[in-house]
PDB file of C-alpha atoms in Angstrom:
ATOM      1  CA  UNK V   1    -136.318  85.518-180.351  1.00 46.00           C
ATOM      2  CA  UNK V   2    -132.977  85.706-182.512  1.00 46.00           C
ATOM      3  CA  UNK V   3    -130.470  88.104-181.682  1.00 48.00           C
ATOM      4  CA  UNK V   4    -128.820  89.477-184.285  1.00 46.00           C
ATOM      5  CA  UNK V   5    -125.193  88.617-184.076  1.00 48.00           C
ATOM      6  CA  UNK V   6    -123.763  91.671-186.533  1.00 53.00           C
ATOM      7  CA  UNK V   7    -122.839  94.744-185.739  1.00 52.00           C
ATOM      8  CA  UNK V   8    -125.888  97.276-187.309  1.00 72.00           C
ATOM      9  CA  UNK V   9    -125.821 100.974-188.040  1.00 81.00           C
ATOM     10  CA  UNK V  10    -128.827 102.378-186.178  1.00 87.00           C
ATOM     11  CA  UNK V  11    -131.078 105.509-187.372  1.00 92.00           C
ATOM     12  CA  UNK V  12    -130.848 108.306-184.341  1.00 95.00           C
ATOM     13  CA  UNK V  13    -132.492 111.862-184.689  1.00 96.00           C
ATOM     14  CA  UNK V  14    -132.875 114.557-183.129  1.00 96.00           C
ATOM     15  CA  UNK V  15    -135.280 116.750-181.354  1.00 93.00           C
ATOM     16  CA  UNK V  16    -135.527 119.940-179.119  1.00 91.00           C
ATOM     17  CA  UNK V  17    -131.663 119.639-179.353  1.00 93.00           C
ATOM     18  CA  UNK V  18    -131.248 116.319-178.822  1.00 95.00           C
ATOM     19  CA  UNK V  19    -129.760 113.179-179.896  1.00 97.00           C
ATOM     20  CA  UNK V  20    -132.507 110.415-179.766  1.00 97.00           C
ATOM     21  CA  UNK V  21    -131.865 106.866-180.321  1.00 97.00           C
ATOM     22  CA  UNK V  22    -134.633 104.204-180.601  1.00 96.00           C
ATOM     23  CA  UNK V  23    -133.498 101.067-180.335  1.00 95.00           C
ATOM     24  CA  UNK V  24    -136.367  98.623-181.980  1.00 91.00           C
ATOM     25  CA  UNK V  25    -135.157  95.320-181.462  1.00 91.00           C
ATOM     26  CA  UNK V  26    -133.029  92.516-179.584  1.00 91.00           C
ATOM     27  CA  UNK V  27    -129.656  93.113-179.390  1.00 91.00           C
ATOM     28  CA  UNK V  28    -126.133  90.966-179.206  1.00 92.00           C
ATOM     29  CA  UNK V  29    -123.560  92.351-177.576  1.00 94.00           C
ATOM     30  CA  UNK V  30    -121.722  92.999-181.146  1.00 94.00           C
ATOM     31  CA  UNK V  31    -124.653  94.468-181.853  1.00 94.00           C
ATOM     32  CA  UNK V  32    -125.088  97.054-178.680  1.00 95.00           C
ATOM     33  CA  UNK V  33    -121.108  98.281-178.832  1.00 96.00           C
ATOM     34  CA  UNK V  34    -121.562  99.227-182.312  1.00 95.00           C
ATOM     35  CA  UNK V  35    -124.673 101.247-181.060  1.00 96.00           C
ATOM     36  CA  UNK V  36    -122.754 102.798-178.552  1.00 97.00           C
ATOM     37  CA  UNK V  37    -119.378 103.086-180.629  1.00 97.00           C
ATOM     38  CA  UNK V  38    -122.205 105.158-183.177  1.00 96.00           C
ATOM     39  CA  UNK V  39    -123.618 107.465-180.236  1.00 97.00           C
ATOM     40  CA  UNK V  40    -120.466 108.215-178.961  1.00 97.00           C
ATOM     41  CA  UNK V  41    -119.113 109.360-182.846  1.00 96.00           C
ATOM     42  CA  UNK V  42    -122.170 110.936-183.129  1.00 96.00           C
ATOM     43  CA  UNK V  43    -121.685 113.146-180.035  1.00 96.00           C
ATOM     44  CA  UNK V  44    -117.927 113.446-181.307  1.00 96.00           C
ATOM     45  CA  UNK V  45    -118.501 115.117-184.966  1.00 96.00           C
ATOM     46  CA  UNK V  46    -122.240 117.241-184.147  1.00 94.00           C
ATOM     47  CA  UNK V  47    -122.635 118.034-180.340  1.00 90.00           C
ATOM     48  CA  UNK V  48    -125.951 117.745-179.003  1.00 95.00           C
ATOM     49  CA  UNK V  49    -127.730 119.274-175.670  1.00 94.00           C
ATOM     50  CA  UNK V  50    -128.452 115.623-174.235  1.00 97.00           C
ATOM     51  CA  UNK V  51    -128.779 111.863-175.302  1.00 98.00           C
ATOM     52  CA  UNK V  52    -131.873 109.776-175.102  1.00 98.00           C
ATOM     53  CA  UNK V  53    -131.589 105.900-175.410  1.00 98.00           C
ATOM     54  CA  UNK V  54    -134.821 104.426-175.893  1.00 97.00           C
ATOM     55  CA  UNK V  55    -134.700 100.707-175.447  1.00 95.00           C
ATOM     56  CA  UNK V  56    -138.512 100.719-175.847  1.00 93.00           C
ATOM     57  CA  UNK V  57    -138.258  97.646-178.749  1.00 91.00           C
ATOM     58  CA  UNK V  58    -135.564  95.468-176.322  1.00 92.00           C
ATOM     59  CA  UNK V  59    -137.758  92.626-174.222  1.00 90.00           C
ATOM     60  CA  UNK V  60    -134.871  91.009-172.743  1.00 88.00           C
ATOM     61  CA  UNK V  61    -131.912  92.758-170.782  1.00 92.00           C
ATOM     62  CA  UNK V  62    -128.842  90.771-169.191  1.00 94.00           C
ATOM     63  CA  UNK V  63    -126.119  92.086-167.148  1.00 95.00           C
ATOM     64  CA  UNK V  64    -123.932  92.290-170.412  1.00 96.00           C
ATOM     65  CA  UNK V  65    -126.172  94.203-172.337  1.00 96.00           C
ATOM     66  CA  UNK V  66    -126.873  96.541-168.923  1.00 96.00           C
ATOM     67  CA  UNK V  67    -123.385  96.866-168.798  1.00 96.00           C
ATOM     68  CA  UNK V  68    -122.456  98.262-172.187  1.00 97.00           C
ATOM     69  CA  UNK V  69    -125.548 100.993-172.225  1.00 96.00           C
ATOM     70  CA  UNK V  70    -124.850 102.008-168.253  1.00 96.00           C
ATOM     71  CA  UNK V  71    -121.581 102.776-169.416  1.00 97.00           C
ATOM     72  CA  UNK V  72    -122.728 104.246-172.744  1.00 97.00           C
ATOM     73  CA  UNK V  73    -124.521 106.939-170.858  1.00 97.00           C
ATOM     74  CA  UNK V  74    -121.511 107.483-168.367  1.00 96.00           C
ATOM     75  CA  UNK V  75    -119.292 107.812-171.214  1.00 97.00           C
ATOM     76  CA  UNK V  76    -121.889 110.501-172.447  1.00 97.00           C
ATOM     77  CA  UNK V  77    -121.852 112.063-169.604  1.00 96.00           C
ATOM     78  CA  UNK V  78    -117.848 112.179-169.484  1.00 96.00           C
ATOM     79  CA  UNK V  79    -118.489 114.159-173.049  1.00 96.00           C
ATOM     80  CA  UNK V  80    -119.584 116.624-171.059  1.00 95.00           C
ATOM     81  CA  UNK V  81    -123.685 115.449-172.410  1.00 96.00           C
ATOM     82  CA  UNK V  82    -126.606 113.885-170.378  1.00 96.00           C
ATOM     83  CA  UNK V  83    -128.327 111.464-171.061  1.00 97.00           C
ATOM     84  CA  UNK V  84    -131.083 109.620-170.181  1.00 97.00           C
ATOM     85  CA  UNK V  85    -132.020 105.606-170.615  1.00 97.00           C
ATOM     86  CA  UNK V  86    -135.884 105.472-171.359  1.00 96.00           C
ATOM     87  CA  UNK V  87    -138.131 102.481-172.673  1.00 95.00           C
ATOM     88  CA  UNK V  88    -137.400  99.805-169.764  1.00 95.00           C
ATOM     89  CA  UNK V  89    -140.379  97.433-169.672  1.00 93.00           C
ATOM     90  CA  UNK V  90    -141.476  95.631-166.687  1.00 94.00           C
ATOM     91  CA  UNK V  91    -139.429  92.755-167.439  1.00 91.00           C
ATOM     92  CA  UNK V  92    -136.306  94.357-168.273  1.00 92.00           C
ATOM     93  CA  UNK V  93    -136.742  95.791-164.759  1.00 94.00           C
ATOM     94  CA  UNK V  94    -137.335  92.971-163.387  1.00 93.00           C
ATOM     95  CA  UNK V  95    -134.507  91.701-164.646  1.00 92.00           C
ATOM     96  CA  UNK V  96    -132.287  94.312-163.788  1.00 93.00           C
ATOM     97  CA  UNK V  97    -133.305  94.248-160.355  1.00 94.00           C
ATOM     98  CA  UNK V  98    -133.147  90.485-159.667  1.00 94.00           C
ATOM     99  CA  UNK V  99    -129.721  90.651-161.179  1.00 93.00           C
ATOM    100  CA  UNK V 100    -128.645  93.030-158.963  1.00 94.00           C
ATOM    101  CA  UNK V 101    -127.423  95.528-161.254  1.00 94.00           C
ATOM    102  CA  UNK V 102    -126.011  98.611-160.880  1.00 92.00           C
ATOM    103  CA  UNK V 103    -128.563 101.500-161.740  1.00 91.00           C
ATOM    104  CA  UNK V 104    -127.863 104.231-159.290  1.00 91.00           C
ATOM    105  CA  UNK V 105    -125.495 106.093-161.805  1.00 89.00           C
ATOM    106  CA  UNK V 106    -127.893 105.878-164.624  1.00 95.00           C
ATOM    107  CA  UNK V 107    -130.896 108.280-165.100  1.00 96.00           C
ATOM    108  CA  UNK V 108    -134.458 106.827-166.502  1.00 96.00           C
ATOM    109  CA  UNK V 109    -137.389 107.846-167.329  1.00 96.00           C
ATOM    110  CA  UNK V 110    -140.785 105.996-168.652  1.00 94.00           C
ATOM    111  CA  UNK V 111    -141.480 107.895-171.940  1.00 94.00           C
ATOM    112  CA  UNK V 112    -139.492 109.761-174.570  1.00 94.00           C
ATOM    113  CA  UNK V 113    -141.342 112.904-174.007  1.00 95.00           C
ATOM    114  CA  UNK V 114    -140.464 112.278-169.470  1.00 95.00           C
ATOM    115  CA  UNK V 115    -136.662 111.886-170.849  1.00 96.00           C
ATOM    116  CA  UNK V 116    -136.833 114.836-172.846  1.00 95.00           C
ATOM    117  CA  UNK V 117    -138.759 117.138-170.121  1.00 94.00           C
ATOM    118  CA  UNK V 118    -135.464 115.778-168.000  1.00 94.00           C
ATOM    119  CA  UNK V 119    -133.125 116.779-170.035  1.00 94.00           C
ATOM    120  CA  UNK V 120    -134.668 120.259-170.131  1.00 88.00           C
ATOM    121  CA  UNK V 121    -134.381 120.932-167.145  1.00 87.00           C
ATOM    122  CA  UNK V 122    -130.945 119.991-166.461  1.00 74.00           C
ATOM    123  CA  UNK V 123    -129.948 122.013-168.983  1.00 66.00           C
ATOM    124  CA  UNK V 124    -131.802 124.708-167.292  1.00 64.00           C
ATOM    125  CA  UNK V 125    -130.289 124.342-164.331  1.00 59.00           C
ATOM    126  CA  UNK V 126    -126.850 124.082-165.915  1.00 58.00           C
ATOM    127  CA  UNK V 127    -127.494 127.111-167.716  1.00 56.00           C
ATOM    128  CA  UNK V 128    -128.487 129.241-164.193  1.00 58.00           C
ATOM    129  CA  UNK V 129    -125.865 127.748-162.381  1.00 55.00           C
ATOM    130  CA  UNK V 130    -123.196 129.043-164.969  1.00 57.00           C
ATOM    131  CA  UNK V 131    -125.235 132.207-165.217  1.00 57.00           C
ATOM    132  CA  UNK V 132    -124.799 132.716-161.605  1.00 59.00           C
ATOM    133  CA  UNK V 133    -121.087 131.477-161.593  1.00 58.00           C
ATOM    134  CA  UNK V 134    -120.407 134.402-164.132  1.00 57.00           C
ATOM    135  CA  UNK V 135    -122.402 137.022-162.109  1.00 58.00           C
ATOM    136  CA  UNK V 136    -120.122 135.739-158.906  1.00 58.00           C
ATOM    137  CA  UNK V 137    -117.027 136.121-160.990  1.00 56.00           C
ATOM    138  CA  UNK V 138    -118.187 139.458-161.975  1.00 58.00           C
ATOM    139  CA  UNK V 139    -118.619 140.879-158.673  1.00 59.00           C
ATOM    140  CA  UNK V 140    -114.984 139.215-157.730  1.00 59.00           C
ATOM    141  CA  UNK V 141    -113.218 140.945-160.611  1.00 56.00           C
ATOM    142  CA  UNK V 142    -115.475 144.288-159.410  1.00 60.00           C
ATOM    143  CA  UNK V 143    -114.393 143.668-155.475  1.00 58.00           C
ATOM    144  CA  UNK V 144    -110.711 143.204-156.908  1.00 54.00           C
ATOM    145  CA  UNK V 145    -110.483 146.125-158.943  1.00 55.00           C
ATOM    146  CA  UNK V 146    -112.108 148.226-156.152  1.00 52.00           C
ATOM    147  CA  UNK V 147    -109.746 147.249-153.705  1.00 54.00           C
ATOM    148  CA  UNK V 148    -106.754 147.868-156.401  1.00 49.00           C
ATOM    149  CA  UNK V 149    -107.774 151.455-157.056  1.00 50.00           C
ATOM    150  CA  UNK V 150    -108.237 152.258-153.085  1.00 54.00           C
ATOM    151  CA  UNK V 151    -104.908 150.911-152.098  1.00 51.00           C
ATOM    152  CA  UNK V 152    -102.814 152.965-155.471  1.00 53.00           C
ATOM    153  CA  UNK V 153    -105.287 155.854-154.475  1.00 55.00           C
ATOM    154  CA  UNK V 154    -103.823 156.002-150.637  1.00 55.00           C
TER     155      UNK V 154
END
């Protein structure tokens, strides 16, 4: 098992508003920063609803290559996107875990459809809560104005 040591453009698509990237094979480190140097560009030039990372095709993951796609998605996330890892096989996870890696901050999910169902509903929920932070501001401004016209009325 070769990793390639060249920095590789990488096909990503989307789906149900999202930016999906499989990733089908072992990767250098060159390799994974030009991946995430893409995503980020990506995000940059056609904004998406969320960011799936499927690292379905990667057998082997060290702390270096955990490093660069943890802090792929929390750069994501910084862009104001979620995103979701997916694709871990058992031995990546094992790996990751015996490693003692830092995984709290990331969010996972088995399949590409799990990731996408996630993604769905965070948006959802994003969507209520700033649904429900307008109605809030709404009754504010209401309360406000009310309280204007009663004190010029007396």
């Amino acid at each position: 098992m070769s990793r390639s040591t060249q920095p590789h453009r990488i096909t990503m698509h989307e789906t149900q508003g999202c930016l999906v990237v499989p990733i089908q094979e072992e990767l250098s480190q060159g390799a994974a920063q030009s991946i995430q140097q893409q995503i980020l560009n990506r995000i940059h030039t056609k904004p998406v609803r969320g960011v799936v990372i499927d690292l379905a095709g990667v057998q082997i993951i060290d702390s270096v290559l955990w490093t660069i796609f943890s802090n792929t998605t929390r750069m994501i996330e910084v862009m104001g996107v979620p995103s979701v890892l997916t694709g871990l096989n058992p031995g990546a996870v094992a790996s990751i875990i015996d490693l003692k890696l830092d995984c709290d901050a990331v969010v996972t999910a088995m399949h590409l459809e799990d990731a996408l169902q996630i993604l769905t509903q965070t948006l959802h929920v994003a969507t209520e809560a700033d649904s429900e932070a307008g109605e809030q501001l709404d009754a504010d401004a209401i309360s406000t104005i009310t309280t204007a016209s009663t004190s010029l009325a007396t």
